[in-house]
Amino acid sequence: MIFKMAIRNVVRQKRRSILTGLAMTVGFVLMSISLGFNYGGYGRMIELFTRSSTGHIQIHYKDYLDNPSLFKTLNNPGEIEKVLQQTPFIKGFAPRVYGGALTFLQNKSTGVSLVGIDPQKESKLTTIKKRIIQGSYLESPDAHQVLIGKSVASVLKATLGDELILISQGADGSIANDLFKVVGIMGEVDAYKIFLPISVMQEYLSLQTKVHEYTTIIADYQQSTVFADKLKKKLPNLDIRPWQIVEKDFYKAMKADEQGNFFFLGIIMFIVALGVLNTVLMSVLERTKEFGILKAIGSRPMHIYNLIVIESQILAFTSIVLGTILAIFANWWFIHNGIVFDPPISYGGVMFDEMVSTLELKVFIAPAVTVSVTSLVVSIFPGIRAARIVPVKAMRVV
Amino acid sequence: MKFLVIFLLLPTAFANTLSVKEVMEKFDKLYRSTSSYCEIDMLVETKNWKRTLGLKIWTKGMDNTLIHITSPKKDAGITTLRRDKLMWNYFPKINKVIKIPPSMMMGQWMGSDFNNDDLVKENTFLNDYRSKFIKEEDKEFYFIESNPKSETVSLWSKVITKIKKSDMLPIEQSFYDEKGVKKRIMEFSKIEQLGGKLLPTTLTLKPLSKNKLGNKTVIIYHKAQFNLPIKDSTFTRASLQKRR
């Protein structure tokens, strides 16, 4: 009976219900959109970041990451590749070799970091091809060709087709020296890097078939930590880390940023809560006389309390349903029409040109919980107030 | 490096009492004579890798040295020229001559335990060190302590050379840094007839510093000719880039 009364109360006072409901709906949609941008934005950021070079899970020799050295290599790449191929959650992997070198062109020279990549696998795994601003990608796995960073190119005054000299220390103590043809120039992110085919680099540094790193991509980056643990069981003697640990600084900065955003979400929530409190409280004050009469004809305080709580919950529920529909449209729209950054901003060495939303379930659940809980909480105080009403006094109120 | 590059063994008859000067001069010239041509293998061993270099070495006097790598294939053709106090490396693959700057003098030569300084400065004990006999009571060996003269730039504060009295051939040489800590040891072994004189044909250099413990560089002489005519033009930058 109380439920029926509550519905009638809500429907009868249309203007008040609409206003309260609207406050909740708007609050819900706002929260959902900002959450959408939060997760969507970071999701995209992570996707872009991990896809630029890090990947989702990396494999190294024991302490290579903390203390890299030419000699800390994975010596049995064949076995590792076999395991990776047989692991269903690994969607792709690519080997890499790292090193440093001095590079010369005519009378100019500079220090660079070398990255040996498998041209075919790397281009499937990362955005390396897209980062080329001039020229083309490495053509074959055994040509003496290099992609050079923007800064390397400008320091050496190198253009496409130039032959660079690279001098480094080989793994057998020899002085590695050879000529490499520039086929492409890379953008900002790879400013001081030189990419070359991995087999060429292994020969250049006398590394045979040894590699320094395997990076892998899995279906869902959010599962990186879980799958890294699973992979550890298959490759027990190696260092296997998800991107969150490999890119500690990026991850921490991102987390801090996210915390800041949640703070703003909290403020939005608070404003919504205030609005709801206001309307519920007003509706109780407005109906003091009504509650007085209810009491006079024998309602128990608990009934009146429940009535008010249920009323606000009905409103909250309606707002959530309505808000979800609106928020789906809003977020959907923002997925396809993200906020464009012009010029793009660089974050952790990756360029972000667009902020987009997402349609993940949690984008709707969190605001729904917030709205229903706040409406519940804010209705407690007016509910108690109404329940405690003294009929005689209340009925005198105009 | 002079140890490997030089040397001349004068007629083997010696008076019983030689001065320190005479002993050290013989040592200085043991592998060099007035000029020399040697073919050697250099085995370099560290905990991370191991390799063997085939080298051809020409020397003239105490100041001219040309070292040409013949194997492995990857490094073949790399040539080092040392003239007076200057040093260059030539890399045929990239057709580039690189001068070794003074700051790189302590760097390893081609990854061996010899540093560039060993090759270039190659101070002679006779001219750049003050030497004296120690442990004179020993009947079988000479022990000579050499300290660099004040104007000599050296990594070592003290070098002790152990030379057998009977054949005047070196047995062992120990190098001490300025703190008096023994930093490396060079052993001379396998005495054979080579290029007309008796020589220890195997030289083993072992660094003793903590991070290099276990490393070693072994030099084996296969062929040697001494006091042969070598043109001065051999030791020029033009010759450095010549195909051999």
XYZ file of C-alpha atoms in Angstrom:
642
model
C 0.000 0.000 0.000
C 2.856 2.340 0.839
C 4.370 1.649 -2.551
C 1.125 2.522 -4.289
C 0.871 5.700 -2.261
C 4.427 6.585 -3.139
C 3.783 6.183 -6.845
C 0.660 8.271 -6.597
C 2.502 10.949 -4.692
C 5.206 11.065 -7.318
C 2.800 11.187 -10.219
C 0.471 13.711 -8.607
C 3.144 16.335 -7.937
C 4.351 16.393 -11.506
C 6.346 19.580 -11.434
C 8.211 18.695 -8.280
C 8.894 15.146 -9.453
C 10.110 16.308 -12.809
C 12.440 18.835 -11.222
C 13.915 16.325 -8.800
C 14.124 13.657 -11.448
C 15.748 16.071 -13.830
C 18.396 16.992 -11.281
C 19.198 13.322 -10.829
C 19.105 12.564 -14.534
C 21.389 15.426 -15.409
C 23.719 14.415 -12.596
C 23.704 10.852 -13.839
C 24.411 11.808 -17.432
C 27.166 14.250 -16.435
C 28.836 11.641 -14.294
C 28.510 9.013 -16.936
C 30.016 11.268 -19.580
C 32.945 12.303 -17.446
C 33.523 8.689 -16.427
C 33.289 7.752 -20.064
C 35.960 10.267 -20.927
C 37.988 9.134 -17.990
C 38.037 5.462 -18.904
C 37.764 6.047 -22.608
C 40.491 8.643 -22.609
C 42.851 6.506 -20.550
C 41.836 3.412 -22.406
C 42.772 5.053 -25.633
C 45.877 6.528 -24.109
C 46.966 3.125 -22.843
C 46.094 1.518 -26.133
C 48.080 4.130 -28.031
C 50.903 4.007 -25.552
C 51.234 0.243 -25.396
C 50.804 0.029 -29.136
C 53.497 2.570 -29.788
C 56.252 0.301 -28.589
C 55.802 -1.183 -25.134
C 53.186 -3.803 -25.865
C 51.173 -5.378 -23.078
C 53.541 -7.947 -21.602
C 57.308 -7.970 -22.012
C 59.832 -10.745 -21.575
C 63.457 -10.130 -20.640
C 66.458 -11.793 -19.109
C 66.227 -11.631 -15.280
C 67.248 -8.077 -14.433
C 67.630 -6.594 -17.895
C 64.993 -3.940 -17.318
C 66.495 -2.621 -14.105
C 70.041 -2.800 -15.286
C 70.259 -3.229 -19.042
C 73.374 -4.662 -20.601
C 74.293 -5.967 -24.022
C 75.048 -9.339 -22.470
C 71.748 -9.869 -20.661
C 70.150 -11.677 -23.550
C 67.466 -14.269 -24.088
C 69.590 -17.050 -25.518
C 66.926 -19.438 -26.698
C 64.511 -17.323 -28.729
C 63.256 -20.405 -30.576
C 61.895 -21.976 -27.413
C 60.345 -18.739 -26.222
C 58.634 -18.202 -29.561
C 57.265 -21.725 -29.453
C 55.751 -21.115 -26.018
C 54.304 -17.781 -27.130
C 52.763 -19.340 -30.221
C 51.124 -22.011 -28.122
C 49.700 -19.545 -25.633
C 46.157 -18.677 -26.725
C 45.894 -15.293 -25.025
C 49.004 -13.955 -26.767
C 47.712 -12.243 -29.893
C 51.101 -11.279 -31.251
C 54.748 -10.914 -30.302
C 57.921 -9.356 -31.623
C 61.604 -9.736 -30.700
C 63.927 -6.779 -30.161
C 67.595 -6.071 -29.680
C 68.845 -2.880 -28.087
C 72.167 -1.146 -28.159
C 73.920 2.179 -28.359
C 76.126 3.491 -31.099
C 77.937 6.452 -32.467
C 76.760 7.478 -35.854
C 78.669 9.466 -38.437
C 77.717 11.192 -41.631
C 80.513 13.056 -43.275
C 81.958 15.188 -40.483
C 78.919 15.135 -38.216
C 78.350 12.630 -35.483
C 75.989 11.885 -32.621
C 75.137 9.195 -30.118
C 72.009 7.170 -30.791
C 70.160 4.224 -29.354
C 69.741 1.316 -31.680
C 66.623 -0.811 -31.802
C 66.703 -4.008 -33.811
C 63.221 -5.059 -34.904
C 61.647 -7.792 -36.946
C 60.147 -5.555 -39.650
C 57.154 -7.771 -40.329
C 56.221 -8.686 -36.759
C 56.908 -5.213 -35.407
C 54.631 -3.510 -37.897
C 51.805 -5.856 -36.991
C 52.292 -5.234 -33.292
C 53.001 -1.529 -33.027
C 52.337 1.742 -34.758
C 55.911 2.006 -36.019
C 54.840 2.377 -39.648
C 52.564 5.278 -38.793
C 55.345 7.079 -36.978
C 57.404 7.417 -40.139
C 57.125 11.014 -41.250
C 59.251 10.732 -44.344
C 60.372 7.853 -46.530
C 59.297 4.267 -46.163
C 59.437 1.313 -43.810
C 62.235 -1.278 -43.629
C 61.784 -3.407 -46.721
C 63.540 -6.658 -45.997
C 64.735 -8.405 -42.855
C 68.352 -8.536 -43.969
C 69.046 -5.266 -45.756
C 71.408 -2.712 -44.264
C 68.645 -0.158 -43.952
C 67.703 2.082 -41.068
C 64.883 4.305 -39.907
C 66.325 7.290 -38.092
C 64.745 9.635 -35.582
C 63.962 13.224 -36.383
C 66.704 14.631 -34.155
C 69.301 12.228 -35.513
C 68.389 13.365 -39.001
C 68.661 17.042 -38.117
C 71.943 16.700 -36.198
C 73.552 14.733 -39.027
C 71.750 16.699 -41.713
C 70.804 13.307 -43.085
C 68.267 12.802 -45.826
C 66.755 9.710 -47.387
C 69.298 7.610 -49.217
C 72.295 8.776 -47.162
C 74.663 6.130 -45.860
C 75.313 6.393 -42.144
C 78.288 4.921 -40.358
C 77.435 3.207 -37.107
C 80.166 2.348 -34.631
C 79.503 0.349 -31.501
C 80.939 -2.334 -29.269
C 80.060 -5.857 -30.299
C 79.140 -8.609 -27.873
C 82.406 -10.376 -28.692
C 84.465 -7.326 -27.834
C 84.914 -6.367 -31.443
C 84.350 -2.873 -32.712
C 81.110 -3.082 -34.629
C 81.265 -0.840 -37.662
C 79.169 -0.781 -40.760
C 77.274 1.320 -43.269
C 73.514 1.676 -43.282
C 71.217 3.350 -45.755
C 68.566 5.733 -44.454
C 65.160 4.677 -45.796
C 62.863 6.562 -43.442
C 62.732 9.309 -40.868
C 60.714 8.870 -37.683
C 58.752 11.499 -35.788
C 59.136 13.221 -32.437
C 58.695 10.163 -30.223
C 61.697 8.330 -31.660
C 63.897 11.411 -31.929
C 67.216 9.799 -30.990
C 66.519 6.257 -32.087
C 67.663 4.271 -35.048
C 65.648 1.239 -36.095
C 67.205 -1.528 -38.122
C 66.288 -5.113 -39.020
C 66.971 -7.408 -36.068
C 69.027 -9.975 -37.984
C 71.255 -7.227 -39.331
C 71.732 -5.811 -35.857
C 72.445 -9.249 -34.364
C 75.169 -9.750 -36.925
C 76.447 -6.221 -36.438
C 76.782 -6.657 -32.669
C 77.865 -10.324 -32.915
C 74.828 -11.452 -30.932
C 74.072 -14.529 -33.083
C 70.352 -15.141 -32.592
C 70.139 -13.705 -29.102
C 67.571 -11.044 -28.341
C 67.011 -8.642 -25.457
C 63.268 -8.431 -25.404
C 60.053 -9.998 -26.508
C 57.027 -7.805 -26.406
C 53.552 -9.215 -26.715
C 50.026 -8.009 -27.288
C 47.022 -9.584 -25.634
C 43.346 -9.119 -26.455
C 42.509 -6.857 -23.513
C 45.189 -4.648 -22.025
C 43.336 -4.563 -18.706
C 44.189 -8.224 -18.238
C 47.944 -7.630 -18.613
C 48.837 -8.286 -14.986
C 46.762 -11.466 -14.791
C 48.134 -12.866 -18.031
C 51.682 -11.891 -17.148
C 51.355 -14.098 -14.082
C 50.018 -16.928 -16.217
C 52.880 -16.561 -18.664
C 55.367 -16.642 -15.790
C 54.338 -20.218 -15.081
C 55.161 -21.202 -18.633
C 58.495 -19.382 -18.780
C 59.690 -19.633 -15.193
C 63.278 -18.427 -15.509
C 62.583 -15.182 -17.268
C 61.500 -11.766 -16.222
C 57.926 -11.252 -17.387
C 56.269 -7.946 -16.701
C 53.018 -6.271 -17.700
C 53.193 -2.799 -19.200
C 52.148 -1.247 -15.873
C 55.501 -2.301 -14.429
C 57.599 -1.862 -17.550
C 56.366 1.699 -17.910
C 56.178 2.450 -14.204
C 56.522 6.206 -14.585
C 53.890 6.500 -17.257
C 51.533 4.291 -15.293
C 52.048 6.220 -12.057
C 51.563 9.583 -13.759
C 48.428 8.258 -15.373
C 47.139 6.922 -12.060
C 47.784 10.274 -10.385
C 45.954 12.001 -13.198
C 43.080 9.594 -12.821
C 42.906 10.279 -9.074
C 42.580 13.971 -9.856
C 39.724 13.241 -12.201
C 37.939 11.187 -9.578
C 38.149 14.169 -7.276
C 36.241 16.227 -9.816
C 33.758 13.416 -10.207
C 33.280 13.579 -6.468
C 32.397 17.253 -6.747
C 29.837 16.580 -9.467
C 28.380 13.850 -7.285
C 28.195 16.210 -4.344
C 26.354 18.839 -6.369
C 23.861 16.259 -7.598
C 23.382 15.037 -4.045
C 22.712 18.580 -2.828
C 20.104 19.075 -5.542
C 18.354 15.877 -4.626
C 18.493 16.692 -0.928
C 17.042 20.083 -1.601
C 14.056 18.851 -3.546
C 13.310 15.951 -1.245
C 13.563 18.187 1.800
C 11.322 20.798 0.192
C 8.758 18.198 -0.743
C 8.642 17.040 2.865
C 8.303 20.561 4.261
C 5.652 21.348 1.680
C 3.645 18.372 2.794
C 3.894 18.835 6.523
C 0.165 19.166 6.777
C -0.383 16.051 4.715
C 1.887 14.010 6.967
C 0.140 15.461 9.984
C -3.157 14.185 8.683
C -1.665 10.823 7.825
C -0.444 10.518 11.349
C -3.726 11.694 12.740
C -5.578 8.950 10.917
C -3.226 6.373 12.374
C -0.097 6.023 10.211
C 2.922 4.768 12.060
C 6.112 6.870 11.874
C 7.794 3.963 10.038
C 5.176 4.098 7.290
C 5.782 7.767 6.673
C 9.521 7.262 6.690
C 9.252 4.401 4.203
C 6.924 6.433 2.051
C 9.445 9.203 1.638
C 12.368 6.842 1.008
C 10.407 4.880 -1.567
C 9.267 8.059 -3.288
C 12.827 9.228 -3.733
C 13.936 5.760 -4.824
C 11.192 5.683 -7.465
C 12.434 9.006 -8.713
C 16.026 7.797 -8.605
C 15.178 4.627 -10.504
C 13.276 6.532 -13.187
C 16.162 8.985 -13.510
C 18.660 6.154 -13.844
C 16.671 4.505 -16.613
C 16.202 7.782 -18.391
C 19.792 8.846 -17.702
C 21.193 5.570 -18.998
C 19.377 6.028 -22.283
C 20.619 9.595 -22.586
C 24.135 8.698 -21.455
C 24.400 5.877 -23.973
C 23.592 8.354 -26.699
C 25.946 10.968 -25.281
C 28.851 8.574 -24.845
C 28.219 6.967 -28.191
C 28.349 10.389 -29.744
C 31.577 11.231 -27.965
C 33.164 7.995 -29.093
C 32.684 9.033 -32.686
C 33.167 12.736 -32.153
C 35.888 12.943 -29.536
C 37.361 16.158 -28.270
C 40.111 16.919 -30.746
C 43.398 18.252 -29.445
C 44.895 20.606 -31.933
C 47.846 20.602 -31.814
C 48.095 17.092 -30.352
C 49.451 16.809 -26.838
C 52.331 14.549 -25.939
C 51.887 12.340 -22.921
C 54.585 9.874 -21.919
C 56.117 10.112 -25.348
C 52.924 9.341 -27.216
C 50.955 11.903 -29.188
C 47.282 12.158 -28.358
C 45.161 13.969 -30.860
C 41.700 13.049 -29.666
C 39.929 12.381 -26.389
C 37.153 9.828 -26.762
C 34.574 8.245 -24.539
C 33.739 4.612 -23.955
C 30.633 2.490 -23.518
C 31.945 0.150 -20.872
C 29.439 -1.102 -18.298
C 31.250 0.566 -15.410
C 30.577 3.951 -16.960
C 26.881 3.383 -16.187
C 27.052 1.352 -13.010
C 29.061 3.870 -11.016
C 26.650 6.820 -11.624
C 23.635 4.541 -11.048
C 24.970 3.483 -7.674
C 25.889 7.059 -6.856
C 22.451 8.417 -7.723
C 20.488 5.744 -5.875
C 22.746 5.834 -2.829
C 22.749 9.621 -2.578
C 19.000 9.771 -3.023
C 18.662 7.146 -0.316
C 20.991 8.990 2.012
C 19.460 12.396 1.442
C 15.936 11.069 1.985
C 16.837 9.685 5.417
C 16.909 13.038 7.156
C 13.624 14.416 5.696
C 12.086 10.971 6.263
C 12.969 11.029 9.950
C 11.712 14.569 10.194
C 8.367 13.645 8.632
C 8.057 10.537 10.762
C 8.499 12.542 13.930
C 5.852 15.058 13.051
C 3.321 15.871 15.779
C -0.097 15.763 14.092
C -1.646 18.732 15.907
C 1.250 21.026 15.219
C 1.590 19.840 11.651
C -1.988 20.358 10.748
C -1.789 23.936 11.906
C 0.906 24.671 9.357
C -0.535 26.362 6.349
C 101.988 -4.031 -25.734
C 105.552 -3.400 -26.399
C 106.113 -6.686 -24.743
C 104.441 -8.322 -27.589
C 105.582 -6.008 -30.241
C 109.239 -5.835 -29.560
C 112.272 -7.660 -28.590
C 115.647 -8.574 -29.539
C 117.751 -11.160 -27.994
C 121.335 -10.228 -28.362
C 123.920 -12.975 -28.307
C 123.115 -15.054 -25.310
C 126.394 -14.776 -23.552
C 126.226 -12.557 -20.547
C 128.554 -11.377 -17.982
C 127.534 -12.355 -14.500
C 126.916 -8.885 -13.369
C 124.750 -6.812 -15.622
C 123.531 -3.388 -14.716
C 119.826 -2.737 -14.360
C 120.026 -0.607 -17.456
C 121.378 -3.391 -19.558
C 118.791 -5.843 -18.318
C 115.892 -3.511 -19.011
C 117.197 -2.525 -22.408
C 117.267 -6.156 -23.428
C 113.748 -6.533 -22.156
C 112.571 -3.443 -23.984
C 113.927 -4.734 -27.259
C 113.106 -8.409 -26.847
C 110.128 -8.410 -29.214
C 111.070 -5.349 -31.272
C 114.731 -5.270 -32.163
C 115.383 -2.395 -34.532
C 112.508 -3.527 -36.680
C 110.202 -6.517 -36.673
C 107.410 -8.320 -38.418
C 105.288 -10.758 -36.396
C 102.218 -12.844 -36.909
C 100.337 -13.525 -33.738
C 97.040 -14.822 -32.415
C 95.362 -12.834 -29.733
C 92.877 -14.801 -27.628
C 90.582 -12.646 -25.609
C 88.458 -14.269 -22.956
C 85.894 -12.646 -20.681
C 82.970 -14.101 -18.811
C 80.651 -12.946 -21.574
C 82.567 -13.824 -24.690
C 85.675 -15.308 -26.156
C 87.361 -14.685 -29.450
C 90.573 -14.989 -31.328
C 92.103 -12.297 -33.456
C 94.770 -12.970 -36.038
C 97.215 -10.078 -36.184
C 100.131 -8.992 -38.296
C 102.431 -6.498 -36.652
C 105.158 -4.348 -38.099
C 107.421 -2.270 -35.887
C 110.329 0.001 -36.502
C 112.347 1.506 -33.730
C 110.422 2.115 -30.559
C 107.907 4.583 -31.979
C 106.366 3.033 -35.077
C 103.824 0.241 -34.951
C 101.289 -1.000 -37.458
C 98.820 -3.697 -36.443
C 96.639 -5.349 -39.047
C 93.785 -7.704 -38.169
C 93.598 -10.709 -40.506
C 90.875 -12.731 -38.813
C 88.029 -13.246 -37.924
C 86.470 -12.309 -41.223
C 84.185 -9.754 -39.599
C 87.109 -7.719 -38.326
C 89.625 -8.485 -41.042
C 91.263 -5.403 -42.414
C 90.944 -3.263 -39.309
C 94.319 -1.623 -38.884
C 95.878 0.319 -36.040
C 98.733 2.731 -36.607
C 100.791 4.167 -33.846
C 103.368 6.774 -34.647
C 105.184 8.503 -31.844
C 102.453 9.340 -29.350
C 99.578 9.315 -31.831
C 97.245 6.514 -32.733
C 94.625 5.816 -35.391
C 92.266 2.955 -36.166
C 91.187 2.271 -39.710
C 87.922 0.474 -40.439
C 87.774 -0.749 -44.049
C 84.065 -1.585 -44.001
C 83.186 2.036 -43.420
C 86.385 3.343 -44.981
C 87.060 5.543 -42.006
C 90.163 6.424 -40.063
C 89.418 7.263 -36.468
C 91.994 8.966 -34.358
C 92.128 7.701 -30.831
C 91.829 10.808 -28.683
C 93.811 11.087 -25.447
C 90.620 10.507 -23.497
C 90.278 7.077 -25.066
C 93.793 5.972 -24.258
C 92.647 3.920 -21.293
C 90.030 2.191 -23.450
C 90.554 -1.403 -24.399
C 92.174 -2.196 -27.702
C 89.690 -4.238 -29.773
C 88.103 -5.557 -26.578
C 91.328 -7.076 -25.256
C 92.842 -6.459 -21.860
C 95.453 -4.298 -23.482
C 94.453 -0.679 -23.541
C 95.291 1.768 -26.245
C 97.829 3.279 -23.920
C 99.747 0.021 -23.857
C 100.116 0.286 -27.590
C 100.831 3.929 -27.980
C 102.714 5.288 -25.049
C 104.659 2.197 -24.698
C 107.136 3.937 -22.623
C 110.414 2.170 -22.634
C 111.670 1.010 -19.314
C 115.014 2.353 -20.221
C 113.933 5.918 -20.941
C 110.729 6.486 -19.045
C 111.187 4.480 -15.879
C 113.714 4.375 -13.078
C 114.589 0.788 -12.383
C 116.403 -0.931 -9.576
C 117.157 -4.484 -8.550
C 115.229 -5.832 -5.622
C 115.535 -9.179 -3.850
C 119.142 -9.291 -4.938
C 119.816 -12.397 -2.885
C 117.889 -14.497 -5.448
C 120.330 -16.619 -7.438
C 118.036 -17.695 -10.241
C 116.062 -14.556 -11.123
C 116.444 -10.860 -11.447
C 113.672 -8.876 -9.807
C 113.498 -5.351 -11.112
C 111.274 -2.693 -9.712
C 110.547 0.114 -12.150
C 108.875 3.388 -11.241
C 107.812 5.924 -13.839
C 109.864 9.088 -13.964
C 108.032 12.167 -12.790
C 107.392 13.383 -16.348
C 106.132 9.993 -17.533
C 102.394 9.587 -17.857
C 101.588 6.081 -16.774
C 98.762 4.041 -15.331
C 101.196 2.287 -13.052
C 103.161 3.459 -10.087
C 105.293 0.356 -9.995
C 106.113 -2.495 -12.348
C 108.009 -5.520 -11.132
C 109.711 -7.613 -13.776
C 111.015 -11.079 -13.080
C 113.722 -12.208 -15.465
C 115.592 -15.492 -15.466
C 119.285 -14.893 -15.061
C 120.443 -17.849 -17.141
C 118.734 -16.926 -20.442
C 117.707 -13.332 -19.714
C 114.133 -14.097 -20.687
C 111.231 -12.606 -18.757
C 109.060 -14.855 -16.611
C 106.476 -12.514 -15.204
C 105.617 -8.867 -14.903
C 103.305 -7.334 -12.273
C 101.674 -3.934 -12.568
C 100.688 -1.869 -9.538
C 98.446 1.195 -9.504
C 99.127 4.402 -7.610
C 97.654 2.898 -4.439
C 100.152 0.059 -4.604
C 97.474 -2.490 -5.529
C 98.466 -5.173 -8.004
C 96.228 -4.563 -11.026
C 97.409 -6.997 -13.622
C 99.926 -9.654 -14.269
C 101.666 -10.726 -17.437
C 103.142 -14.188 -17.757
C 105.727 -15.188 -20.354
C 105.868 -18.846 -21.315
C 106.648 -21.442 -24.021
C 110.158 -20.446 -24.940
C 110.877 -21.297 -28.547
C 113.226 -20.384 -31.340
C 111.528 -17.720 -33.444
C 112.916 -15.294 -35.992
C 116.400 -16.327 -35.100
C 116.184 -15.979 -31.370
C 114.777 -17.648 -28.295
C 111.552 -16.035 -27.150
C 108.708 -16.736 -24.807
C 106.080 -17.226 -27.526
C 103.057 -17.079 -25.274
C 102.159 -14.009 -23.272
C 99.200 -14.106 -20.913
C 97.812 -10.889 -19.531
C 95.417 -11.220 -16.624
C 93.707 -8.197 -15.152
C 93.232 -8.487 -11.403
C 90.694 -5.767 -10.781
C 87.422 -7.033 -9.339
C 85.173 -6.488 -12.338
C 87.635 -8.058 -14.730
C 88.785 -10.995 -12.644
C 88.749 -14.127 -14.762
C 89.325 -12.242 -17.993
C 92.498 -12.837 -19.875
C 94.240 -12.035 -23.093
C 96.698 -14.527 -24.501
C 99.141 -13.664 -27.241
C 100.763 -16.440 -29.189
C 103.620 -15.714 -31.580
C 103.571 -17.865 -34.696
C 106.056 -16.122 -36.870
C 108.619 -13.430 -36.286
C 111.301 -11.717 -38.259
C 113.687 -9.237 -36.752
C 115.933 -6.500 -38.059
C 114.357 -6.678 -41.486
C 114.141 -3.622 -43.729
C 110.787 -1.859 -43.402
C 110.041 1.348 -45.253
C 109.160 4.400 -43.216
C 106.113 4.840 -45.472
C 104.619 1.742 -43.856
C 103.850 3.868 -40.845
C 101.833 6.611 -42.509
C 98.148 7.281 -42.714
C 98.166 6.505 -46.406
C 99.521 3.073 -45.682
C 96.888 2.617 -43.003
C 94.173 2.572 -45.643
C 96.051 0.355 -48.066
C 94.590 -3.062 -48.732
C 96.860 -5.737 -47.447
